[in-house]
Coordinates of C-alpha atoms and ligand atoms in Angstrom, one line a residue:
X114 CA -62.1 126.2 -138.7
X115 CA -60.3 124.4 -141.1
X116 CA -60.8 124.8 -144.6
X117 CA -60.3 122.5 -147.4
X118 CA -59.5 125.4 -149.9
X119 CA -56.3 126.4 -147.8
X120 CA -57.6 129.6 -146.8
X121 CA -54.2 131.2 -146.2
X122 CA -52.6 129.9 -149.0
X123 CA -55.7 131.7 -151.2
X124 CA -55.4 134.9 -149.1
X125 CA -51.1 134.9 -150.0
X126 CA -52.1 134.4 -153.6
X127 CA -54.5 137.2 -153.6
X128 CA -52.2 139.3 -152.0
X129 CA -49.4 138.4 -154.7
X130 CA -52.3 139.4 -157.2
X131 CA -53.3 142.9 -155.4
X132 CA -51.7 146.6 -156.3
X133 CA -49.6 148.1 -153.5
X134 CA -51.2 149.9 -150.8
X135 CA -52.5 153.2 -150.8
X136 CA -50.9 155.7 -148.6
X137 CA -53.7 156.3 -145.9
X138 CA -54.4 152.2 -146.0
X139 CA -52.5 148.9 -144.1
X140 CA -54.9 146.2 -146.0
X141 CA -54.3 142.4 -145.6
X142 CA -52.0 141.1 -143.2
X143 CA -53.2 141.9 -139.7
X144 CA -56.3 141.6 -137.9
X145 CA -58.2 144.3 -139.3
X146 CA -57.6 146.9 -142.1
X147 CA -56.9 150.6 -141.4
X148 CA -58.1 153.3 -143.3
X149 CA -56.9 156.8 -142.6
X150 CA -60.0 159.2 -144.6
X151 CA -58.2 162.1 -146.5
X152 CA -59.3 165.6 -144.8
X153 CA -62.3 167.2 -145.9
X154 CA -63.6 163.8 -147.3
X155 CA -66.6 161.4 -146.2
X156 CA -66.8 157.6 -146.3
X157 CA -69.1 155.6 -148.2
X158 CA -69.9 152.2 -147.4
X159 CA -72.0 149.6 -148.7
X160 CA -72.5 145.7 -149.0
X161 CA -74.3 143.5 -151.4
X162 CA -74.1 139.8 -151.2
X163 CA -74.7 137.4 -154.6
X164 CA -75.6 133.7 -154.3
X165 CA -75.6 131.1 -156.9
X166 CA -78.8 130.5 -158.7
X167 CA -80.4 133.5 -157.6
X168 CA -78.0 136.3 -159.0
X169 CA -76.1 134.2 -161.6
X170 CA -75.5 130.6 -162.4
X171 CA -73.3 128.5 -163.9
X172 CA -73.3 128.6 -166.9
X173 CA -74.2 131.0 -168.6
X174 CA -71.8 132.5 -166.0
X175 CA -68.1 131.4 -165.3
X176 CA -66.1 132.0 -162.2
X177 CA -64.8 134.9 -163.9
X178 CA -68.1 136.7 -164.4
X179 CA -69.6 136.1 -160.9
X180 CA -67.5 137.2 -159.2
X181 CA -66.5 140.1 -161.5
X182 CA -70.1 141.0 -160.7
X183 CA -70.3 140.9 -157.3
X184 CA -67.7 143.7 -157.3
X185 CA -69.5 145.8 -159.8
X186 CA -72.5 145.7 -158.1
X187 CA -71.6 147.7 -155.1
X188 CA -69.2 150.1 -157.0
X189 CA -72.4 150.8 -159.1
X190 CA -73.7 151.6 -155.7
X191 CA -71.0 154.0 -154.9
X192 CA -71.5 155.4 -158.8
X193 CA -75.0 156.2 -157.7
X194 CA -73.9 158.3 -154.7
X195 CA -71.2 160.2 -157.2
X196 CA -68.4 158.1 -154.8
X197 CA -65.3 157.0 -155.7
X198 CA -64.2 153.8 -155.0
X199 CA -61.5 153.1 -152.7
X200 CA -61.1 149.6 -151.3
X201 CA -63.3 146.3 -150.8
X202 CA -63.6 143.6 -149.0
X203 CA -64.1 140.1 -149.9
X204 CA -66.3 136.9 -148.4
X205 CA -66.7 133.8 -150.4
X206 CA -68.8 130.8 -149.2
X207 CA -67.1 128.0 -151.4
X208 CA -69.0 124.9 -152.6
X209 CA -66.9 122.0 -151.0
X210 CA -67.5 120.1 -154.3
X211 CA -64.8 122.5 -156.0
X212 CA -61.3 123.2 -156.2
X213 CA -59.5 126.0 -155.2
X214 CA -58.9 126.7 -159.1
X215 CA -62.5 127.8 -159.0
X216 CA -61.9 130.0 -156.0
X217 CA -59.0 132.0 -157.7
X218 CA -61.1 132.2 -161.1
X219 CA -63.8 134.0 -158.8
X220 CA -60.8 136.0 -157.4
X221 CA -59.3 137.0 -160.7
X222 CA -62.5 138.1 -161.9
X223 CA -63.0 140.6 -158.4
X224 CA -58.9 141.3 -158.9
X225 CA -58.9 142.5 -162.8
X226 CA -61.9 145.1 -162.0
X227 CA -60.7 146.2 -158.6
X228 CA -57.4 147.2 -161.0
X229 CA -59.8 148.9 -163.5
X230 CA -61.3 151.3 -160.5
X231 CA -57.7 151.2 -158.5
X232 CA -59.9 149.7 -155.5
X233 CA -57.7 148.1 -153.1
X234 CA -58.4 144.7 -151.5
X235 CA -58.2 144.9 -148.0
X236 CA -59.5 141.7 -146.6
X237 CA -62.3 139.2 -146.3
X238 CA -62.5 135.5 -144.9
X239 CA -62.9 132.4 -147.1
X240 CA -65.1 129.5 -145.8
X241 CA -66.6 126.3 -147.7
X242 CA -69.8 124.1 -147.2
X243 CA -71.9 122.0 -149.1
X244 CA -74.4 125.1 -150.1
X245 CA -73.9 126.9 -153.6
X246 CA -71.2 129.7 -154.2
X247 CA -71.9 133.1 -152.2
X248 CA -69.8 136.2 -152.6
X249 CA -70.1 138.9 -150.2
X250 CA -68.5 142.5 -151.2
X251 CA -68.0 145.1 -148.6
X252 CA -66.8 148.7 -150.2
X253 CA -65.8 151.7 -149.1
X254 CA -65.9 154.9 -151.2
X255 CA -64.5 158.4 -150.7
X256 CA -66.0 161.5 -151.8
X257 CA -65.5 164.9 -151.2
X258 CA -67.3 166.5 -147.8
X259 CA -70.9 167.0 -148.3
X260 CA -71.0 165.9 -152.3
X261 CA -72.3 162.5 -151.9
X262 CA -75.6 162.4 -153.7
X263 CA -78.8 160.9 -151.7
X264 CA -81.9 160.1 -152.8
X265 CA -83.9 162.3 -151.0
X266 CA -82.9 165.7 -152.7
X267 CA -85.6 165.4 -155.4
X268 CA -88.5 168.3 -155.8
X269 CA -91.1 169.1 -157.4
X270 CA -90.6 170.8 -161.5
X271 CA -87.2 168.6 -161.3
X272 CA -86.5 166.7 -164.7
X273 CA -85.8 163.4 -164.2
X274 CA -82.9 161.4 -166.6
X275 CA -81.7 158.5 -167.2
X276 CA -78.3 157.4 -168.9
X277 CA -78.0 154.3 -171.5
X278 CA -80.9 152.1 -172.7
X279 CA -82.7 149.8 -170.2
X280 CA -84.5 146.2 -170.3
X281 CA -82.9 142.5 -171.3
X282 CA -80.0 142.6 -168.7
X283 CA -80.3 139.0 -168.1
X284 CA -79.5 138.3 -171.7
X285 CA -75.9 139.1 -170.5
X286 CA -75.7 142.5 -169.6
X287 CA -76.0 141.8 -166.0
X288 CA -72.9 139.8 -166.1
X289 CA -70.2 142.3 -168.2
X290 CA -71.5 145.7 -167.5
X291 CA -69.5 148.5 -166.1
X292 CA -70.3 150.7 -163.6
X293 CA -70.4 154.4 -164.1
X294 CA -68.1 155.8 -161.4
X295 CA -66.6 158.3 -163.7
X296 CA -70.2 159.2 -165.6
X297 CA -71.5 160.2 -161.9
X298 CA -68.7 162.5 -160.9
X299 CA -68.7 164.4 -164.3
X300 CA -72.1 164.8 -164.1
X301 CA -71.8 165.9 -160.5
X302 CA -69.1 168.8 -161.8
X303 CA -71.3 169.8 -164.9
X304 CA -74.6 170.1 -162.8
X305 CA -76.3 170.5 -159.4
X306 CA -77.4 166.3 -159.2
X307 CA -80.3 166.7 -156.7
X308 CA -80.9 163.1 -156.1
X309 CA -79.9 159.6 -157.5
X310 CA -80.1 155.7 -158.1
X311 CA -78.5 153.3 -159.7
X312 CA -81.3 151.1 -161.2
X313 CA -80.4 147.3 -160.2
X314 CA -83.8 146.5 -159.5
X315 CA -85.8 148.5 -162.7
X316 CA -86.6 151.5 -163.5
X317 CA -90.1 151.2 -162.0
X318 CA -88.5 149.8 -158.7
X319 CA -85.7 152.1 -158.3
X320 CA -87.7 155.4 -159.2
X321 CA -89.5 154.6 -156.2
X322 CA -87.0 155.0 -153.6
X323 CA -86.1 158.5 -154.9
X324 CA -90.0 159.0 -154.8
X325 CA -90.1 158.0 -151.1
X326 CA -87.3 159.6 -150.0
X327 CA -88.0 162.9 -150.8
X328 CA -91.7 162.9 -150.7
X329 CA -92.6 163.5 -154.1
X330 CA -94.1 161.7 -156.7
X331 CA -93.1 161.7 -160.8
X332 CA -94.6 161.4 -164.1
X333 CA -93.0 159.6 -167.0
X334 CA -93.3 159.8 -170.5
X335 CA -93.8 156.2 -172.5
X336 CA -92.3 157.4 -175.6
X337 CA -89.3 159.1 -174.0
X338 CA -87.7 155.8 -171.8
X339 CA -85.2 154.1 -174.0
X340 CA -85.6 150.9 -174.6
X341 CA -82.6 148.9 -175.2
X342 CA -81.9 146.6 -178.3
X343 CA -81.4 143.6 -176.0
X344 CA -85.1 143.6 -175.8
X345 CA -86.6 141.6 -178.8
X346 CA -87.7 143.8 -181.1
X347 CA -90.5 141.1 -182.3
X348 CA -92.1 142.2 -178.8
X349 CA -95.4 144.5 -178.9
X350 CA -94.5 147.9 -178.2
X351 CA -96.1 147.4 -174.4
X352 CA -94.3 144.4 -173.6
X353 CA -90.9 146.1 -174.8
X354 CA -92.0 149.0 -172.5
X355 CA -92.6 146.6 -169.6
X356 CA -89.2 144.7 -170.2
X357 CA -87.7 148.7 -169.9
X358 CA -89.3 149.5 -167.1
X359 CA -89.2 146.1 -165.4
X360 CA -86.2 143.7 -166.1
X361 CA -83.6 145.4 -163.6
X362 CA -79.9 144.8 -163.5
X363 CA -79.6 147.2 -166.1
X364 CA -77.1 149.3 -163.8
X365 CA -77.2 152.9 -165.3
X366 CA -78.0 156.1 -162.9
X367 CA -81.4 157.6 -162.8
X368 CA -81.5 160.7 -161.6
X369 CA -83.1 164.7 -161.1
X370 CA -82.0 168.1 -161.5
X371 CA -83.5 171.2 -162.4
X372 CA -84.9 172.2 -165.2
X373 CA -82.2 174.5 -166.4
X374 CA -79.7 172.2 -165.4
X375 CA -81.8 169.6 -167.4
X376 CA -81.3 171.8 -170.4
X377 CA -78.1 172.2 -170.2
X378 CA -77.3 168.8 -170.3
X379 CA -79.9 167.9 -172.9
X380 CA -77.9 171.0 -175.1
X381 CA -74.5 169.4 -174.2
X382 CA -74.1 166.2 -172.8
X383 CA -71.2 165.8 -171.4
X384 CA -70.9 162.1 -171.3
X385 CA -69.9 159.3 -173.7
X386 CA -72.7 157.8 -173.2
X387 CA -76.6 158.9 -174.1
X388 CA -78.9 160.4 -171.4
X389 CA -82.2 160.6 -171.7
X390 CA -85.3 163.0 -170.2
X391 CA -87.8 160.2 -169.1
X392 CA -90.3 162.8 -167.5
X393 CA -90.7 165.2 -164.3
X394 CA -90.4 165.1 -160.9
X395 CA -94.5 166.2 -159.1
X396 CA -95.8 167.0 -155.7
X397 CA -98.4 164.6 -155.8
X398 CA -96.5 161.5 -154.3
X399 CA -97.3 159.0 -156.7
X400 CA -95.5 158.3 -160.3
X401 CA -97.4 157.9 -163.2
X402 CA -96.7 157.2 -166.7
X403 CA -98.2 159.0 -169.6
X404 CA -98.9 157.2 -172.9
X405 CA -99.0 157.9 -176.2
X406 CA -103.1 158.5 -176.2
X407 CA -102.4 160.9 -173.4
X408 CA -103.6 158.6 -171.0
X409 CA -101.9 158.4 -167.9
X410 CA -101.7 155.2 -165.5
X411 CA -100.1 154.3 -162.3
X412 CA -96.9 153.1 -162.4
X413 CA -97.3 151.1 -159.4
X414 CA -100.9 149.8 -160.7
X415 CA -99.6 148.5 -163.9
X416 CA -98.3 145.1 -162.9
X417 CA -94.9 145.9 -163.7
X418 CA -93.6 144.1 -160.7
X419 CA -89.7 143.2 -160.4
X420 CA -89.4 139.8 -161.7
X421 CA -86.1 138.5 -160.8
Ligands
LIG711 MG1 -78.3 150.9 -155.5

């Protein structure tokens, strides 16, 4: 179909724009991409598509941002499996009411992070209609065989952690933040990770699907989640607790290890950034949260529901 936004002319720009290929990859230019997987390696893949007015708008977001996000969403996702990103590929569903300037702004924002994390652009298709901006991202990620991290791998006596501070992405967090690719493979060399998540929904959310997974159940500690200075701090100390636990987008990696291994790291960290003991993994298949009192609720019952 023909395309007002001179789909080719876009692709040899972003191909001008691109590093050179990687050894074991032939990327734009013919039909399909190939990917030759180093030995003694396995492929990650994943796909996350953002939409205009659900995931961003404009403003507060430019061009730039958007679609700067829409990459670092799904490398967060590799980040969360201890991956390392490799190559993406891109699909944009263009308002017709704008230029292609708008399209390469979008581009240049995917371009300058896919240099940052040496992630190769290998494709995509480009397509416009009266609808709002969409930006699909297909990656793939390499890790070593057998040291992906899954969310299942959680048991009982675990400690459960959680880097940086969460709550008040949307205040513009969600639109700058960067993924923690290298946090999750030196965490995966300093300690045996037994399961993890990126938290793009919330803490309360994304706990949930390591819960599930490996058929266990948790219980937090209020005074122990770190609550971010993004959230007000003319909020009650429940509400700021709820915006923690609740707000998603906040992109840092939950996850579990043993309790020596939890000591360890809580002696030496061996991140840049802060991690934080939030509580334990239970066998009792539900996660609670225990407050200050002593008293201890369900985190499910609370009404701290994803509100985005
Ligand atoms: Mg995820």
């Amino acid at each position: 179909m023909a395309s007002s936004f001179h789909e080719f002319d876009l692709i040899q720009w972003i191909r001008e724009q691109c590093p050179s290929a990687k050894a074991n990859l032939i990327g734009i230019g013919d039909d399909t991409a190939i990917l030759q997987p180093p030995l003694n390696s396995e492929l990650l893949f994943a796909t996350d598509m953002l939409m205009e007015g659900t995931h961003f708008t404009f403003p507060p977001a430019t061009p730039e941002r958007a679609g700067r996000k829409a990459l670092a969403v799904n490398i967060s996702d590799l980040a969360a499996m201890a991956g390392q990103p490799h190559s993406a590929l891109i699909s944009l569903a263009l308002p017709k009411s704008r230029g292609p300037e708008f399209a390469k702004a979008i581009m240049q924002g995917i371009i300058d992070l896919a240099k940052e994390f040496s992630i190769q652009l290998i494709g995509g298709d480009t397509n416009s209609w009266d609808g709002p901006l969409v930006i699909n991202v297909a990656i793939i990620g390499i890790a070593p065989a057998s040291k992906s991290i899954k969310r299942s791998g959680a048991i009982p006596g675990d400690w459960i952690f959680v880097t940086g501070e969460l709550g008040g992405s949307l205040t513009g967090h969600h639109l700058n933040f960067t993924p923690l690719v290298s946090e999750a493979l030196i965490l995966n060399q300093a300690v045996a990770i037994h399961s993890m998540v990126d938290l793009s929904d919330g803490l309360a959310s994304d706990l949930q699907h390591i819960l599930r997974e490996s058929n266990v159940g948790a219980l937090l500690d209020a005074t122990s989640i770190p609550i971010s200075s993004r959230v007000s701090e003319n909020e009650s100390k429940q509400t700021r607790l709820q915006h923690a636990l609740s707000d998603g987008e906040d992109f840092e990696l939950l996850f579990t290890v043993s309790p020596e291994d939890g000591k360890q790291l809580l002696s030496q960290n061996p991140l840049p950034t802060k991690i934080t003991q939030i509580g334990e993994i239970t066998s009792r298949q539900t996660a609670f949260i225990q407050h200050p009192d002593g008293s201890q609720t369900s985190l499910e019952d609370s009404g701290w529901k994803h509100e985005l």
